[in-house]
């Protein structure tokens, strides 16, 4: 369902995105709305998850997004980054990690948002789904994880080493991936805001447990949600460069 620009602006600002970000996201949303395809991902052959698939002509790879706790495929921040990836010739898959029933239950109990094994299982199922679709089966796949979704992305990368070409974490909690960190082979970029002090420490500790090519980028002036002017743009630039480098090369 299409959301009116004024309502979308209010929603994005309510989620901590400033007016400048909101206006740019609205423009990107309007530009891509006709080419974005609503799909249903069968995550394990049993669980149907709603999503948006956006594949540019002559794509060089595709990136699946794992959103953070309490978010969904409608995440304004992830849509912002997804548009930057599309502009660089990469396909994107934004999908819900929970069913509508689970989201309703989680909004009241928070039962599912920190169930990292479940989220990782759903993301790995989406990778299988991409590999089974004629339009995407030949692409190298990247994973973009936000907050708790970063842990799910790293676990999925560890479980699917032949499929995953790169991982990017935004304000992520890679520490929640636990012992699976040592099994990640995909080049991994960890992006954290300079004002997100506890999460910087968590990311540095996670790096020490990883043997993959891993890099930490600290965005000056950014807090956990990257709502400060220019910070989300910097995330998009970093993610774009990382995925183009590692997905196109393979």
mmCIF file of C-alpha atoms in Angstrom:
data_model
loop_
_atom_site.group_PDB
_atom_site.id
_atom_site.type_symbol
_atom_site.label_atom_id
_atom_site.label_comp_id
_atom_site.label_asym_id
_atom_site.label_seq_id
_atom_site.Cartn_x
_atom_site.Cartn_y
_atom_site.Cartn_z
ATOM 1 C CA UNK A 1 0.000 0.000 0.000
ATOM 2 C CA UNK A 2 1.349 3.411 -0.946
ATOM 3 C CA UNK A 3 1.878 5.825 1.928
ATOM 4 C CA UNK A 4 1.128 9.498 1.301
ATOM 5 C CA UNK A 5 4.272 11.701 1.421
ATOM 6 C CA UNK A 6 3.070 13.806 4.358
ATOM 7 C CA UNK A 7 2.202 10.728 6.406
ATOM 8 C CA UNK A 8 5.478 9.054 5.469
ATOM 9 C CA UNK A 9 7.353 12.213 6.484
ATOM 10 C CA UNK A 10 5.691 12.165 9.897
ATOM 11 C CA UNK A 11 6.473 8.471 10.336
ATOM 12 C CA UNK A 12 10.125 8.870 9.427
ATOM 13 C CA UNK A 13 10.560 11.850 11.734
ATOM 14 C CA UNK A 14 8.776 9.980 14.522
ATOM 15 C CA UNK A 15 11.342 7.223 14.082
ATOM 16 C CA UNK A 16 14.174 9.666 14.687
ATOM 17 C CA UNK A 17 14.931 10.729 11.114
ATOM 18 C CA UNK A 18 15.275 14.470 10.630
ATOM 19 C CA UNK A 19 13.434 16.585 8.073
ATOM 20 C CA UNK A 20 16.317 16.501 5.569
ATOM 21 C CA UNK A 21 16.550 12.728 5.729
ATOM 22 C CA UNK A 22 12.767 12.411 5.478
ATOM 23 C CA UNK A 23 12.569 14.551 2.341
ATOM 24 C CA UNK A 24 15.332 12.610 0.619
ATOM 25 C CA UNK A 25 13.809 9.267 1.589
ATOM 26 C CA UNK A 26 10.436 10.391 0.206
ATOM 27 C CA UNK A 27 12.078 11.315 -3.105
ATOM 28 C CA UNK A 28 13.878 7.975 -3.279
ATOM 29 C CA UNK A 29 10.678 6.130 -2.382
ATOM 30 C CA UNK A 30 8.728 7.890 -5.128
ATOM 31 C CA UNK A 31 11.455 7.145 -7.690
ATOM 32 C CA UNK A 32 11.576 3.440 -6.914
ATOM 33 C CA UNK A 33 7.970 2.607 -6.043
ATOM 34 C CA UNK A 34 7.047 1.545 -9.570
ATOM 35 C CA UNK A 35 9.968 -0.844 -9.979
ATOM 36 C CA UNK A 36 9.851 -2.371 -6.508
ATOM 37 C CA UNK A 37 8.071 -5.711 -6.508
ATOM 38 C CA UNK A 38 6.117 -6.985 -3.536
ATOM 39 C CA UNK A 39 6.936 -10.626 -2.947
ATOM 40 C CA UNK A 40 6.443 -13.338 -0.362
ATOM 41 C CA UNK A 41 9.529 -15.179 0.833
ATOM 42 C CA UNK A 42 9.079 -18.790 1.840
ATOM 43 C CA UNK A 43 11.768 -18.816 4.505
ATOM 44 C CA UNK A 44 11.845 -22.544 5.187
ATOM 45 C CA UNK A 45 9.222 -23.833 2.809
ATOM 46 C CA UNK A 46 6.647 -23.237 5.523
ATOM 47 C CA UNK A 47 6.862 -19.625 6.771
ATOM 48 C CA UNK A 48 5.615 -16.905 4.402
ATOM 49 C CA UNK A 49 7.270 -13.527 4.965
ATOM 50 C CA UNK A 50 6.277 -10.341 3.118
ATOM 51 C CA UNK A 51 8.987 -8.375 1.356
ATOM 52 C CA UNK A 52 10.106 -5.997 -1.378
ATOM 53 C CA UNK A 53 12.418 -7.178 -4.163
ATOM 54 C CA UNK A 54 14.165 -4.556 -6.285
ATOM 55 C CA UNK A 55 16.609 -5.710 -8.981
ATOM 56 C CA UNK A 56 18.168 -3.187 -11.406
ATOM 57 C CA UNK A 57 19.026 -4.106 -14.993
ATOM 58 C CA UNK A 58 22.429 -5.817 -15.256
ATOM 59 C CA UNK A 59 22.702 -6.173 -11.483
ATOM 60 C CA UNK A 60 26.087 -7.130 -10.022
ATOM 61 C CA UNK A 61 24.727 -8.868 -6.925
ATOM 62 C CA UNK A 62 21.908 -8.673 -4.407
ATOM 63 C CA UNK A 63 21.707 -7.647 -0.745
ATOM 64 C CA UNK A 64 19.202 -9.022 1.765
ATOM 65 C CA UNK A 65 18.380 -6.810 4.759
ATOM 66 C CA UNK A 66 17.936 -8.012 8.326
ATOM 67 C CA UNK A 67 16.261 -5.231 10.294
ATOM 68 C CA UNK A 68 16.655 -4.548 13.976
ATOM 69 C CA UNK A 69 14.307 -5.207 16.845
ATOM 70 C CA UNK A 70 10.794 -3.884 16.417
ATOM 71 C CA UNK A 71 11.347 -2.881 12.769
ATOM 72 C CA UNK A 72 10.190 -4.285 9.416
ATOM 73 C CA UNK A 73 10.599 -4.102 5.643
ATOM 74 C CA UNK A 74 9.180 -0.570 5.869
ATOM 75 C CA UNK A 75 12.217 0.686 7.835
ATOM 76 C CA UNK A 76 12.961 4.155 6.468
ATOM 77 C CA UNK A 77 16.669 3.812 7.246
ATOM 78 C CA UNK A 78 17.025 0.501 5.471
ATOM 79 C CA UNK A 79 15.033 1.788 2.493
ATOM 80 C CA UNK A 80 17.419 4.730 2.350
ATOM 81 C CA UNK A 81 20.450 2.429 2.211
ATOM 82 C CA UNK A 82 18.695 0.062 -0.197
ATOM 83 C CA UNK A 83 18.163 2.881 -2.676
ATOM 84 C CA UNK A 84 21.874 3.720 -2.597
ATOM 85 C CA UNK A 85 22.703 0.078 -3.309
ATOM 86 C CA UNK A 86 20.201 -0.022 -6.175
ATOM 87 C CA UNK A 87 21.802 3.087 -7.655
ATOM 88 C CA UNK A 88 25.132 1.227 -7.600
ATOM 89 C CA UNK A 89 23.704 -1.686 -9.592
ATOM 90 C CA UNK A 90 22.832 -4.016 -6.724
ATOM 91 C CA UNK A 91 19.517 -5.734 -6.146
ATOM 92 C CA UNK A 92 17.885 -5.502 -2.726
ATOM 93 C CA UNK A 93 15.542 -7.670 -0.695
ATOM 94 C CA UNK A 94 13.818 -6.065 2.281
ATOM 95 C CA UNK A 95 11.532 -8.475 4.059
ATOM 96 C CA UNK A 96 9.896 -9.039 7.417
ATOM 97 C CA UNK A 97 11.692 -11.479 9.671
ATOM 98 C CA UNK A 98 8.438 -12.132 11.525
ATOM 99 C CA UNK A 99 4.938 -13.004 10.362
ATOM 100 C CA UNK A 100 2.150 -10.459 11.055
ATOM 101 C CA UNK A 101 0.950 -12.615 13.944
ATOM 102 C CA UNK A 102 4.440 -12.794 15.417
ATOM 103 C CA UNK A 103 4.932 -9.038 14.993
ATOM 104 C CA UNK A 104 1.652 -8.369 16.813
ATOM 105 C CA UNK A 105 2.668 -10.664 19.649
ATOM 106 C CA UNK A 106 6.204 -9.250 19.775
ATOM 107 C CA UNK A 107 4.952 -5.663 19.977
ATOM 108 C CA UNK A 108 3.388 -6.590 23.304
ATOM 109 C CA UNK A 109 5.788 -9.141 24.727
ATOM 110 C CA UNK A 110 9.125 -8.537 22.895
ATOM 111 C CA UNK A 111 9.349 -12.313 22.714
ATOM 112 C CA UNK A 112 10.802 -12.612 19.221
ATOM 113 C CA UNK A 113 12.996 -9.557 18.629
ATOM 114 C CA UNK A 114 15.920 -10.986 20.610
ATOM 115 C CA UNK A 115 15.439 -14.553 19.413
ATOM 116 C CA UNK A 116 18.594 -14.405 17.305
ATOM 117 C CA UNK A 117 18.572 -18.098 16.254
ATOM 118 C CA UNK A 118 15.039 -17.678 14.882
ATOM 119 C CA UNK A 119 15.925 -14.473 13.015
ATOM 120 C CA UNK A 120 19.082 -16.064 11.589
ATOM 121 C CA UNK A 121 17.073 -19.101 10.491
ATOM 122 C CA UNK A 122 14.594 -16.849 8.680
ATOM 123 C CA UNK A 123 17.416 -14.917 6.996
ATOM 124 C CA UNK A 124 19.155 -18.122 5.907
ATOM 125 C CA UNK A 125 15.809 -19.237 4.488
ATOM 126 C CA UNK A 126 15.590 -16.006 2.504
ATOM 127 C CA UNK A 127 19.059 -16.727 1.092
ATOM 128 C CA UNK A 128 17.809 -20.141 -0.035
ATOM 129 C CA UNK A 129 14.767 -18.452 -1.563
ATOM 130 C CA UNK A 130 16.941 -16.010 -3.540
ATOM 131 C CA UNK A 131 19.029 -18.877 -4.835
ATOM 132 C CA UNK A 132 15.890 -20.646 -6.044
ATOM 133 C CA UNK A 133 14.435 -17.698 -7.979
ATOM 134 C CA UNK A 134 15.281 -17.474 -11.701
ATOM 135 C CA UNK A 135 15.824 -13.692 -11.465
ATOM 136 C CA UNK A 136 18.316 -13.876 -8.575
ATOM 137 C CA UNK A 137 19.787 -17.384 -8.417
ATOM 138 C CA UNK A 138 23.031 -16.453 -10.189
ATOM 139 C CA UNK A 139 23.869 -13.517 -7.931
ATOM 140 C CA UNK A 140 26.428 -13.416 -5.158
ATOM 141 C CA UNK A 141 24.516 -12.390 -2.035
ATOM 142 C CA UNK A 142 25.334 -9.757 0.561
ATOM 143 C CA UNK A 143 23.696 -9.297 3.969
ATOM 144 C CA UNK A 144 23.002 -5.936 5.624
ATOM 145 C CA UNK A 145 22.077 -6.195 9.302
ATOM 146 C CA UNK A 146 20.941 -3.467 11.684
ATOM 147 C CA UNK A 147 21.070 -3.729 15.485
ATOM 148 C CA UNK A 148 20.088 -7.300 16.424
ATOM 149 C CA UNK A 149 19.697 -8.065 12.720
ATOM 150 C CA UNK A 150 23.489 -7.839 12.410
ATOM 151 C CA UNK A 151 23.878 -10.905 14.644
ATOM 152 C CA UNK A 152 21.346 -12.771 12.512
ATOM 153 C CA UNK A 153 23.258 -11.742 9.373
ATOM 154 C CA UNK A 154 26.575 -13.006 10.746
ATOM 155 C CA UNK A 155 25.082 -16.334 11.813
ATOM 156 C CA UNK A 156 23.471 -16.757 8.390
ATOM 157 C CA UNK A 157 26.805 -15.920 6.750
ATOM 158 C CA UNK A 158 28.523 -18.560 8.864
ATOM 159 C CA UNK A 159 25.890 -21.122 7.883
ATOM 160 C CA UNK A 160 25.959 -20.204 4.163
ATOM 161 C CA UNK A 161 29.645 -19.557 3.381
ATOM 162 C CA UNK A 162 29.326 -20.500 -0.291
ATOM 163 C CA UNK A 163 26.419 -18.121 -0.874
ATOM 164 C CA UNK A 164 27.363 -14.997 1.102
ATOM 165 C CA UNK A 165 29.945 -12.686 -0.437
ATOM 166 C CA UNK A 166 29.895 -9.810 2.092
ATOM 167 C CA UNK A 167 28.244 -8.565 5.283
ATOM 168 C CA UNK A 168 27.614 -5.019 6.523
ATOM 169 C CA UNK A 169 26.434 -4.196 10.039
ATOM 170 C CA UNK A 170 24.893 -0.810 10.958
ATOM 171 C CA UNK A 171 24.829 -0.044 14.662
ATOM 172 C CA UNK A 172 24.881 -3.797 15.072
ATOM 173 C CA UNK A 173 25.185 -6.247 17.924
ATOM 174 C CA UNK A 174 27.608 -8.765 16.401
ATOM 175 C CA UNK A 175 28.406 -9.996 19.909
ATOM 176 C CA UNK A 176 24.997 -11.695 19.939
ATOM 177 C CA UNK A 177 26.243 -14.073 17.242
ATOM 178 C CA UNK A 178 28.406 -15.730 19.898
ATOM 179 C CA UNK A 179 30.646 -18.586 18.836
ATOM 180 C CA UNK A 180 29.386 -18.345 15.238
ATOM 181 C CA UNK A 181 31.580 -15.266 14.756
ATOM 182 C CA UNK A 182 34.642 -17.471 14.357
ATOM 183 C CA UNK A 183 32.924 -19.323 11.490
ATOM 184 C CA UNK A 184 32.199 -16.255 9.358
ATOM 185 C CA UNK A 185 34.297 -16.197 6.169
ATOM 186 C CA UNK A 186 32.588 -13.342 4.312
ATOM 187 C CA UNK A 187 34.302 -9.908 4.345
ATOM 188 C CA UNK A 188 32.514 -7.936 7.051
ATOM 189 C CA UNK A 189 32.143 -4.189 7.568
ATOM 190 C CA UNK A 190 31.020 -2.988 11.006
ATOM 191 C CA UNK A 191 29.627 0.575 11.043
ATOM 192 C CA UNK A 192 29.089 2.259 14.413
ATOM 193 C CA UNK A 193 28.393 5.840 15.469
ATOM 194 C CA UNK A 194 31.102 7.609 17.447
ATOM 195 C CA UNK A 195 28.571 8.488 20.157
ATOM 196 C CA UNK A 196 27.349 4.892 20.479
ATOM 197 C CA UNK A 197 30.062 4.087 23.029
ATOM 198 C CA UNK A 198 28.843 0.734 24.426
ATOM 199 C CA UNK A 199 28.215 -0.660 20.935
ATOM 200 C CA UNK A 200 31.703 0.372 19.783
ATOM 201 C CA UNK A 201 33.135 -1.840 22.506
ATOM 202 C CA UNK A 202 30.861 -4.718 21.561
ATOM 203 C CA UNK A 203 31.947 -4.465 17.934
ATOM 204 C CA UNK A 204 35.641 -4.365 18.820
ATOM 205 C CA UNK A 205 35.278 -7.449 20.963
ATOM 206 C CA UNK A 206 33.434 -9.225 18.134
ATOM 207 C CA UNK A 207 36.270 -8.345 15.742
ATOM 208 C CA UNK A 208 38.748 -10.111 18.004
ATOM 209 C CA UNK A 209 36.751 -13.309 17.643
ATOM 210 C CA UNK A 210 36.574 -13.187 13.846
ATOM 211 C CA UNK A 211 39.084 -14.577 11.373
ATOM 212 C CA UNK A 212 37.339 -13.102 8.323
ATOM 213 C CA UNK A 213 38.406 -9.859 6.641
ATOM 214 C CA UNK A 214 36.684 -7.466 9.040
ATOM 215 C CA UNK A 215 36.807 -3.673 9.278
ATOM 216 C CA UNK A 216 35.327 -1.219 11.769
ATOM 217 C CA UNK A 217 34.157 2.200 10.541
ATOM 218 C CA UNK A 218 33.196 4.759 13.177
ATOM 219 C CA UNK A 219 30.979 7.548 11.834
ATOM 220 C CA UNK A 220 31.800 10.869 13.554
ATOM 221 C CA UNK A 221 28.959 12.490 15.486
ATOM 222 C CA UNK A 222 26.527 9.603 14.996
ATOM 223 C CA UNK A 223 24.448 8.020 17.723
ATOM 224 C CA UNK A 224 22.909 4.543 17.577
ATOM 225 C CA UNK A 225 20.138 5.450 15.124
ATOM 226 C CA UNK A 226 22.290 7.594 12.800
ATOM 227 C CA UNK A 227 19.717 10.372 12.879
ATOM 228 C CA UNK A 228 22.251 13.208 12.848
ATOM 229 C CA UNK A 229 22.637 15.175 9.573
ATOM 230 C CA UNK A 230 24.836 13.387 7.060
ATOM 231 C CA UNK A 231 25.401 10.259 9.147
ATOM 232 C CA UNK A 232 22.927 7.973 7.383
ATOM 233 C CA UNK A 233 24.323 9.155 4.047
ATOM 234 C CA UNK A 234 27.764 8.093 5.257
ATOM 235 C CA UNK A 235 26.407 4.650 6.176
ATOM 236 C CA UNK A 236 24.936 4.324 2.688
ATOM 237 C CA UNK A 237 28.247 5.337 1.070
ATOM 238 C CA UNK A 238 30.247 2.854 3.125
ATOM 239 C CA UNK A 239 27.818 -0.003 2.522
ATOM 240 C CA UNK A 240 27.619 0.772 -1.174
ATOM 241 C CA UNK A 241 31.407 0.700 -1.594
ATOM 242 C CA UNK A 242 31.802 -2.495 0.459
ATOM 243 C CA UNK A 243 29.149 -4.462 -1.416
ATOM 244 C CA UNK A 244 30.242 -3.245 -4.857
ATOM 245 C CA UNK A 245 33.815 -4.234 -4.076
ATOM 246 C CA UNK A 246 33.067 -7.700 -2.747
ATOM 247 C CA UNK A 247 29.974 -8.752 -4.675
ATOM 248 C CA UNK A 248 30.982 -7.465 -8.097
ATOM 249 C CA UNK A 249 34.436 -9.005 -7.776
ATOM 250 C CA UNK A 250 32.903 -12.437 -7.281
#
